[in-house]
Amino acid sequence: GENVGLHLPTLSVQEGDNSIINCAYSNSASDYFIWYKQESGKGPQFIIDIRSNMDKRQGQRVTVLLNKTVKHLSLQIAATQPGDSAVYFCAENIRGSQGNLIFGKGTKLSVKP
Amino acid sequence: KAGVTQTPRYLIKTRGQQVTLSCSPISGHRSVSWYQQTPGQGLQFLFEYFSETQRNKGNFPGRFSGRQFSNSRSEMNVSTLELGDSALYLCASSLAGPVGNSPLHFGNGTRLTVT
């Protein structure tokens, strides 16, 4: 995949445990945030999004938390499964900047069966 | 509903050549964005099109260009290829209208290798 050879932060968890992936974003003018999952040989896959007027949003097995005070975003995955193993990216969109997501460097999640 | 389709999946080109990549968005999506992904720089925004108009552009040289057709399909072109253009080129589509945001949905990319 595209991240081979790149030193990515790695999170290793046991199957069934909860995972928390953290991300610091850069721009105070960002008003929309997305988490993506990328598996080897594939494009980023949308997981969940959150707008800046919210601080928490839940999906199926996933929760995103937004702390605007410290410009921090996190993704919580409940009951992590081997199929969750992938690289996870947070992305921010600056208000008014259409289609332009600023991506973080990514975190590699490895789930041990 | 079919996802974002990119063709070709793989390309090998020589320095100095040019290349055209194609993207078909999800049906009903009118916004198409292009990104370059490399191990060193990560995912970087190239440009975004909506209703055949480029609305936004990233910080890439003029050798990188794109266009969108009336059916929302998009192409990007890279002229005078350099070794550093080797990357995974990703297309994404969204429902985003004239204003506001909605999630970008990505295709699986075109892997370009320049030799």
PDB file of C-alpha atoms in Angstrom:
ATOM      1  CA  GLY A   1       0.000   0.000   0.000  1.00  0.00           C
ATOM      2  CA  GLU A   2       0.976   3.665  -0.116  1.00  0.00           C
ATOM      3  CA  ASN A   3       2.165   3.693   3.468  1.00  0.00           C
ATOM      4  CA  VAL A   4       4.758   0.939   3.152  1.00  0.00           C
ATOM      5  CA  GLY A   5       8.063   2.322   4.341  1.00  0.00           C
ATOM      6  CA  LEU A   6       6.473   5.369   5.927  1.00  0.00           C
ATOM      7  CA  HIS A   7       6.899   5.541   9.668  1.00  0.00           C
ATOM      8  CA  LEU A   8       3.317   5.713  10.869  1.00  0.00           C
ATOM      9  CA  PRO A   9       2.202   5.716  14.463  1.00  0.00           C
ATOM     10  CA  THR A  10       0.949   2.224  15.173  1.00  0.00           C
ATOM     11  CA  LEU A  11      -1.734   1.119  17.559  1.00  0.00           C
ATOM     12  CA  SER A  12      -1.815  -2.556  18.391  1.00  0.00           C
ATOM     13  CA  VAL A  13      -4.911  -3.941  20.130  1.00  0.00           C
ATOM     14  CA  GLN A  14      -6.361  -7.295  21.015  1.00  0.00           C
ATOM     15  CA  GLU A  15      -9.484  -8.449  19.204  1.00  0.00           C
ATOM     16  CA  GLY A  16     -12.540  -7.458  21.217  1.00  0.00           C
ATOM     17  CA  ASP A  17     -10.858  -4.508  22.934  1.00  0.00           C
ATOM     18  CA  ASN A  18     -11.810  -0.901  22.271  1.00  0.00           C
ATOM     19  CA  SER A  19      -9.478   1.259  20.176  1.00  0.00           C
ATOM     20  CA  ILE A  20      -8.917   4.987  20.382  1.00  0.00           C
ATOM     21  CA  ILE A  21      -7.142   6.803  17.587  1.00  0.00           C
ATOM     22  CA  ASN A  22      -6.187  10.414  18.139  1.00  0.00           C
ATOM     23  CA  CYS A  23      -5.628  13.304  15.791  1.00  0.00           C
ATOM     24  CA  ALA A  24      -4.598  16.923  16.211  1.00  0.00           C
ATOM     25  CA  TYR A  25      -5.896  19.270  13.553  1.00  0.00           C
ATOM     26  CA  SER A  26      -4.277  22.455  12.493  1.00  0.00           C
ATOM     27  CA  ASN A  27      -6.721  25.155  11.510  1.00  0.00           C
ATOM     28  CA  SER A  28      -9.166  27.025  13.736  1.00  0.00           C
ATOM     29  CA  ALA A  29     -11.247  27.815  10.648  1.00  0.00           C
ATOM     30  CA  SER A  30     -11.939  24.127  10.003  1.00  0.00           C
ATOM     31  CA  ASP A  31     -15.613  23.362  10.423  1.00  0.00           C
ATOM     32  CA  TYR A  32     -15.965  19.816   9.144  1.00  0.00           C
ATOM     33  CA  PHE A  33     -14.023  16.702  10.051  1.00  0.00           C
ATOM     34  CA  ILE A  34     -13.974  13.174   8.671  1.00  0.00           C
ATOM     35  CA  TRP A  35     -12.387   9.879   9.587  1.00  0.00           C
ATOM     36  CA  TYR A  36     -11.280   7.519   6.836  1.00  0.00           C
ATOM     37  CA  LYS A  37     -10.028   3.948   6.832  1.00  0.00           C
ATOM     38  CA  GLN A  38      -7.604   2.815   4.161  1.00  0.00           C
ATOM     39  CA  GLU A  39      -6.773  -0.817   3.507  1.00  0.00           C
ATOM     40  CA  SER A  40      -3.851  -1.905   1.378  1.00  0.00           C
ATOM     41  CA  GLY A  41      -4.509  -1.439  -2.319  1.00  0.00           C
ATOM     42  CA  LYS A  42      -7.706   0.536  -1.782  1.00  0.00           C
ATOM     43  CA  GLY A  43      -8.783   4.141  -1.552  1.00  0.00           C
ATOM     44  CA  PRO A  44      -9.793   5.770   1.733  1.00  0.00           C
ATOM     45  CA  GLN A  45     -13.186   4.604   2.928  1.00  0.00           C
ATOM     46  CA  PHE A  46     -15.512   7.024   4.745  1.00  0.00           C
ATOM     47  CA  ILE A  47     -16.185   6.034   8.368  1.00  0.00           C
ATOM     48  CA  ILE A  48     -17.840   8.959  10.103  1.00  0.00           C
ATOM     49  CA  ASP A  49     -17.966  12.746  10.000  1.00  0.00           C
ATOM     50  CA  ILE A  50     -18.688  15.548  12.444  1.00  0.00           C
ATOM     51  CA  ARG A  51     -19.362  19.246  12.068  1.00  0.00           C
ATOM     52  CA  SER A  52     -17.849  21.872  14.318  1.00  0.00           C
ATOM     53  CA  ASN A  53     -21.178  22.627  16.024  1.00  0.00           C
ATOM     54  CA  MET A  54     -21.080  19.154  17.595  1.00  0.00           C
ATOM     55  CA  ASP A  55     -18.659  17.557  20.027  1.00  0.00           C
ATOM     56  CA  LYS A  56     -19.681  13.925  19.672  1.00  0.00           C
ATOM     57  CA  ARG A  57     -21.213  11.722  17.033  1.00  0.00           C
ATOM     58  CA  GLN A  58     -21.874   8.001  17.081  1.00  0.00           C
ATOM     59  CA  GLY A  59     -22.106   5.451  14.325  1.00  0.00           C
ATOM     60  CA  GLN A  60     -22.133   1.696  14.256  1.00  0.00           C
ATOM     61  CA  ARG A  61     -19.318   0.654  16.636  1.00  0.00           C
ATOM     62  CA  VAL A  62     -17.607   4.012  16.109  1.00  0.00           C
ATOM     63  CA  THR A  63     -17.697   7.318  17.966  1.00  0.00           C
ATOM     64  CA  VAL A  64     -15.981  10.539  17.002  1.00  0.00           C
ATOM     65  CA  LEU A  65     -15.174  13.164  19.618  1.00  0.00           C
ATOM     66  CA  LEU A  66     -14.252  16.737  18.764  1.00  0.00           C
ATOM     67  CA  ASN A  67     -12.535  19.119  21.168  1.00  0.00           C
ATOM     68  CA  LYS A  68     -12.299  22.508  19.497  1.00  0.00           C
ATOM     69  CA  THR A  69     -10.560  24.126  22.442  1.00  0.00           C
ATOM     70  CA  VAL A  70      -7.425  22.053  21.921  1.00  0.00           C
ATOM     71  CA  LYS A  71      -8.050  21.226  18.243  1.00  0.00           C
ATOM     72  CA  HIS A  72      -8.254  17.503  18.893  1.00  0.00           C
ATOM     73  CA  LEU A  73     -10.267  14.756  17.250  1.00  0.00           C
ATOM     74  CA  SER A  74     -10.537  11.122  18.264  1.00  0.00           C
ATOM     75  CA  LEU A  75     -12.060   7.983  16.825  1.00  0.00           C
ATOM     76  CA  GLN A  76     -13.221   5.261  19.155  1.00  0.00           C
ATOM     77  CA  ILE A  77     -13.859   1.788  17.782  1.00  0.00           C
ATOM     78  CA  ALA A  78     -15.772  -0.578  20.033  1.00  0.00           C
ATOM     79  CA  ALA A  79     -15.067  -4.311  20.110  1.00  0.00           C
ATOM     80  CA  THR A  80     -12.280  -4.068  17.556  1.00  0.00           C
ATOM     81  CA  GLN A  81     -12.192  -6.853  14.976  1.00  0.00           C
ATOM     82  CA  PRO A  82      -9.399  -8.154  12.712  1.00  0.00           C
ATOM     83  CA  GLY A  83     -11.205  -6.544   9.769  1.00  0.00           C
ATOM     84  CA  ASP A  84     -10.612  -3.159  11.398  1.00  0.00           C
ATOM     85  CA  SER A  85      -6.861  -3.482  10.733  1.00  0.00           C
ATOM     86  CA  ALA A  86      -5.973  -0.633   8.391  1.00  0.00           C
ATOM     87  CA  VAL A  87      -4.523   2.868   8.310  1.00  0.00           C
ATOM     88  CA  TYR A  88      -6.855   5.502   9.725  1.00  0.00           C
ATOM     89  CA  PHE A  89      -6.773   9.129   8.638  1.00  0.00           C
ATOM     90  CA  CYS A  90      -8.454  12.158  10.098  1.00  0.00           C
ATOM     91  CA  ALA A  91      -9.224  14.975   7.692  1.00  0.00           C
ATOM     92  CA  GLU A  92     -10.335  18.558   8.187  1.00  0.00           C
ATOM     93  CA  ASN A  93     -12.074  20.945   5.849  1.00  0.00           C
ATOM     94  CA  ILE A  94     -11.532  24.667   6.164  1.00  0.00           C
ATOM     95  CA  ARG A  95     -14.794  26.606   5.949  1.00  0.00           C
ATOM     96  CA  GLY A  96     -15.473  27.596   2.350  1.00  0.00           C
ATOM     97  CA  SER A  97     -12.721  25.458   0.831  1.00  0.00           C
ATOM     98  CA  GLN A  98     -14.740  23.147  -1.366  1.00  0.00           C
ATOM     99  CA  GLY A  99     -13.516  19.593  -1.817  1.00  0.00           C
ATOM    100  CA  ASN A 100     -10.226  20.331  -0.108  1.00  0.00           C
ATOM    101  CA  LEU A 101      -9.638  18.011   2.810  1.00  0.00           C
ATOM    102  CA  ILE A 102      -6.414  18.363   4.767  1.00  0.00           C
ATOM    103  CA  PHE A 103      -5.379  14.886   5.815  1.00  0.00           C
ATOM    104  CA  GLY A 104      -3.362  13.837   8.821  1.00  0.00           C
ATOM    105  CA  LYS A 105      -0.430  11.461   8.417  1.00  0.00           C
ATOM    106  CA  GLY A 106      -2.427   8.423   9.492  1.00  0.00           C
ATOM    107  CA  THR A 107      -2.335   5.813  12.250  1.00  0.00           C
ATOM    108  CA  LYS A 108      -1.892   2.140  11.540  1.00  0.00           C
ATOM    109  CA  LEU A 109      -4.243  -0.037  13.563  1.00  0.00           C
ATOM    110  CA  SER A 110      -3.192  -3.645  14.012  1.00  0.00           C
ATOM    111  CA  VAL A 111      -5.671  -6.051  15.593  1.00  0.00           C
ATOM    112  CA  LYS A 112      -4.327  -9.255  17.095  1.00  0.00           C
ATOM    113  CA  PRO A 113      -6.710 -12.219  17.024  1.00  0.00           C
TER     114      PRO A 113
ATOM    115  CA  LYS B   1     -25.152   2.034  -6.135  1.00  0.00           C
ATOM    116  CA  ALA B   2     -21.762   1.773  -7.851  1.00  0.00           C
ATOM    117  CA  GLY B   3     -18.855   3.520  -6.177  1.00  0.00           C
ATOM    118  CA  VAL B   4     -16.313   5.894  -7.664  1.00  0.00           C
ATOM    119  CA  THR B   5     -14.604   4.232 -10.627  1.00  0.00           C
ATOM    120  CA  GLN B   6     -11.100   5.141 -11.723  1.00  0.00           C
ATOM    121  CA  THR B   7      -9.331   3.948 -14.833  1.00  0.00           C
ATOM    122  CA  PRO B   8      -6.794   2.672 -15.458  1.00  0.00           C
ATOM    123  CA  ARG B   9      -5.730   1.009 -12.191  1.00  0.00           C
ATOM    124  CA  TYR B  10      -2.054   0.990 -13.117  1.00  0.00           C
ATOM    125  CA  LEU B  11       0.072   3.034 -15.500  1.00  0.00           C
ATOM    126  CA  ILE B  12       3.756   3.040 -16.305  1.00  0.00           C
ATOM    127  CA  LYS B  13       5.076   6.065 -18.155  1.00  0.00           C
ATOM    128  CA  THR B  14       8.466   7.531 -19.052  1.00  0.00           C
ATOM    129  CA  ARG B  15       9.788  10.911 -17.964  1.00  0.00           C
ATOM    130  CA  GLY B  16       8.617  13.668 -20.286  1.00  0.00           C
ATOM    131  CA  GLN B  17       5.462  11.888 -21.382  1.00  0.00           C
ATOM    132  CA  GLN B  18       1.967  12.963 -20.481  1.00  0.00           C
ATOM    133  CA  VAL B  19      -0.855  10.966 -18.942  1.00  0.00           C
ATOM    134  CA  THR B  20      -4.648  11.219 -18.614  1.00  0.00           C
ATOM    135  CA  LEU B  21      -6.535   9.591 -15.761  1.00  0.00           C
ATOM    136  CA  SER B  22     -10.273   9.085 -15.716  1.00  0.00           C
ATOM    137  CA  CYS B  23     -12.866   9.148 -12.953  1.00  0.00           C
ATOM    138  CA  SER B  24     -16.570   8.320 -12.898  1.00  0.00           C
ATOM    139  CA  PRO B  25     -18.266   9.631  -9.752  1.00  0.00           C
ATOM    140  CA  ILE B  26     -21.086   8.023  -7.811  1.00  0.00           C
ATOM    141  CA  SER B  27     -24.372   8.536  -9.620  1.00  0.00           C
ATOM    142  CA  GLY B  28     -25.909  11.847  -8.560  1.00  0.00           C
ATOM    143  CA  HIS B  29     -22.655  13.304  -7.237  1.00  0.00           C
ATOM    144  CA  ARG B  30     -21.707  16.528  -8.961  1.00  0.00           C
ATOM    145  CA  SER B  31     -18.524  17.408  -7.108  1.00  0.00           C
ATOM    146  CA  VAL B  32     -15.303  15.617  -8.021  1.00  0.00           C
ATOM    147  CA  SER B  33     -11.961  16.114  -6.267  1.00  0.00           C
ATOM    148  CA  TRP B  34      -8.535  14.729  -7.067  1.00  0.00           C
ATOM    149  CA  TYR B  35      -5.783  13.849  -4.621  1.00  0.00           C
ATOM    150  CA  GLN B  36      -2.216  12.622  -4.862  1.00  0.00           C
ATOM    151  CA  GLN B  37      -0.998  10.087  -2.298  1.00  0.00           C
ATOM    152  CA  THR B  38       2.694   9.355  -1.721  1.00  0.00           C
ATOM    153  CA  PRO B  39       4.529   7.740   1.208  1.00  0.00           C
ATOM    154  CA  GLY B  40       6.422  10.946   1.895  1.00  0.00           C
ATOM    155  CA  GLN B  41       3.741  13.601   1.545  1.00  0.00           C
ATOM    156  CA  GLY B  42       0.607  11.631   2.334  1.00  0.00           C
ATOM    157  CA  LEU B  43      -2.676  12.712   0.759  1.00  0.00           C
ATOM    158  CA  GLN B  44      -2.561  16.091  -0.954  1.00  0.00           C
ATOM    159  CA  PHE B  45      -5.383  17.948  -2.657  1.00  0.00           C
ATOM    160  CA  LEU B  46      -5.010  18.688  -6.362  1.00  0.00           C
ATOM    161  CA  PHE B  47      -8.303  20.294  -7.429  1.00  0.00           C
ATOM    162  CA  GLU B  48     -12.085  20.156  -7.185  1.00  0.00           C
ATOM    163  CA  TYR B  49     -14.730  20.485  -9.887  1.00  0.00           C
ATOM    164  CA  PHE B  50     -18.420  21.187  -9.660  1.00  0.00           C
ATOM    165  CA  SER B  51     -20.737  21.638 -12.644  1.00  0.00           C
ATOM    166  CA  GLU B  52     -17.787  21.591 -15.047  1.00  0.00           C
ATOM    167  CA  THR B  53     -16.044  24.449 -13.200  1.00  0.00           C
ATOM    168  CA  GLN B  54     -12.880  24.238 -11.155  1.00  0.00           C
ATOM    169  CA  ARG B  55     -13.831  25.669  -7.775  1.00  0.00           C
ATOM    170  CA  ASN B  56     -10.684  24.995  -5.836  1.00  0.00           C
ATOM    171  CA  LYS B  57      -7.072  24.197  -6.547  1.00  0.00           C
ATOM    172  CA  GLY B  58      -4.221  22.886  -4.439  1.00  0.00           C
ATOM    173  CA  ASN B  59      -0.578  23.801  -4.529  1.00  0.00           C
ATOM    174  CA  PHE B  60       0.601  21.828  -7.545  1.00  0.00           C
ATOM    175  CA  PRO B  61       2.395  23.085 -10.673  1.00  0.00           C
ATOM    176  CA  GLY B  62       0.507  23.886 -13.848  1.00  0.00           C
ATOM    177  CA  ARG B  63       1.565  20.538 -15.338  1.00  0.00           C
ATOM    178  CA  PHE B  64      -1.353  19.118 -13.384  1.00  0.00           C
ATOM    179  CA  SER B  65      -4.707  19.959 -14.891  1.00  0.00           C
ATOM    180  CA  GLY B  66      -8.204  18.580 -14.928  1.00  0.00           C
ATOM    181  CA  ARG B  67     -11.630  18.952 -16.344  1.00  0.00           C
ATOM    182  CA  GLN B  68     -15.172  17.830 -15.697  1.00  0.00           C
ATOM    183  CA  PHE B  69     -17.772  16.885 -18.248  1.00  0.00           C
ATOM    184  CA  SER B  70     -21.504  17.577 -18.249  1.00  0.00           C
ATOM    185  CA  ASN B  71     -22.193  14.059 -16.915  1.00  0.00           C
ATOM    186  CA  SER B  72     -19.886  14.841 -13.930  1.00  0.00           C
ATOM    187  CA  ARG B  73     -17.193  12.453 -15.110  1.00  0.00           C
ATOM    188  CA  SER B  74     -13.740  13.940 -14.691  1.00  0.00           C
ATOM    189  CA  GLU B  75     -10.266  13.565 -16.099  1.00  0.00           C
ATOM    190  CA  MET B  76      -6.934  14.777 -14.861  1.00  0.00           C
ATOM    191  CA  ASN B  77      -3.856  15.262 -16.992  1.00  0.00           C
ATOM    192  CA  VAL B  78      -0.216  15.447 -16.056  1.00  0.00           C
ATOM    193  CA  SER B  79       2.148  16.732 -18.709  1.00  0.00           C
ATOM    194  CA  THR B  80       5.938  16.462 -18.913  1.00  0.00           C
ATOM    195  CA  LEU B  81       6.047  13.707 -16.316  1.00  0.00           C
ATOM    196  CA  GLU B  82       8.772  13.727 -13.674  1.00  0.00           C
ATOM    197  CA  LEU B  83       9.989  10.848 -11.511  1.00  0.00           C
ATOM    198  CA  GLY B  84       8.432  12.566  -8.490  1.00  0.00           C
ATOM    199  CA  ASP B  85       4.979  12.296 -10.048  1.00  0.00           C
ATOM    200  CA  SER B  86       4.964   8.582  -9.244  1.00  0.00           C
ATOM    201  CA  ALA B  87       2.058   8.228  -6.837  1.00  0.00           C
ATOM    202  CA  LEU B  88      -1.420   6.916  -6.247  1.00  0.00           C
ATOM    203  CA  TYR B  89      -3.913   9.352  -7.751  1.00  0.00           C
ATOM    204  CA  LEU B  90      -7.275   9.283  -6.038  1.00  0.00           C
ATOM    205  CA  CYS B  91     -10.553  10.660  -7.228  1.00  0.00           C
ATOM    206  CA  ALA B  92     -13.383  11.402  -4.817  1.00  0.00           C
ATOM    207  CA  SER B  93     -16.954  12.466  -5.385  1.00  0.00           C
ATOM    208  CA  SER B  94     -19.510  14.075  -3.090  1.00  0.00           C
ATOM    209  CA  LEU B  95     -23.017  15.428  -3.013  1.00  0.00           C
ATOM    210  CA  ALA B  96     -21.705  18.860  -2.014  1.00  0.00           C
ATOM    211  CA  GLY B  97     -23.672  21.604  -3.697  1.00  0.00           C
ATOM    212  CA  PRO B  98     -22.740  25.240  -4.208  1.00  0.00           C
ATOM    213  CA  VAL B  99     -22.044  25.607  -0.501  1.00  0.00           C
ATOM    214  CA  GLY B 100     -21.560  23.320   2.444  1.00  0.00           C
ATOM    215  CA  ASN B 101     -19.837  20.014   2.899  1.00  0.00           C
ATOM    216  CA  SER B 102     -20.631  16.380   2.563  1.00  0.00           C
ATOM    217  CA  PRO B 103     -18.338  13.350   2.788  1.00  0.00           C
ATOM    218  CA  LEU B 104     -15.934  12.630  -0.031  1.00  0.00           C
ATOM    219  CA  HIS B 105     -16.171   9.072  -1.312  1.00  0.00           C
ATOM    220  CA  PHE B 106     -12.960   7.817  -2.875  1.00  0.00           C
ATOM    221  CA  GLY B 107     -12.203   5.420  -5.677  1.00  0.00           C
ATOM    222  CA  ASN B 108      -9.370   2.898  -5.434  1.00  0.00           C
ATOM    223  CA  GLY B 109      -7.024   5.106  -7.390  1.00  0.00           C
ATOM    224  CA  THR B 110      -4.705   4.942 -10.345  1.00  0.00           C
ATOM    225  CA  ARG B 111      -1.156   3.958  -9.483  1.00  0.00           C
ATOM    226  CA  LEU B 112       1.202   5.888 -11.742  1.00  0.00           C
ATOM    227  CA  THR B 113       4.831   4.887 -12.029  1.00  0.00           C
ATOM    228  CA  VAL B 114       7.199   7.189 -13.905  1.00  0.00           C
ATOM    229  CA  THR B 115      10.498   5.658 -15.043  1.00  0.00           C
TER     230      THR B 115
END
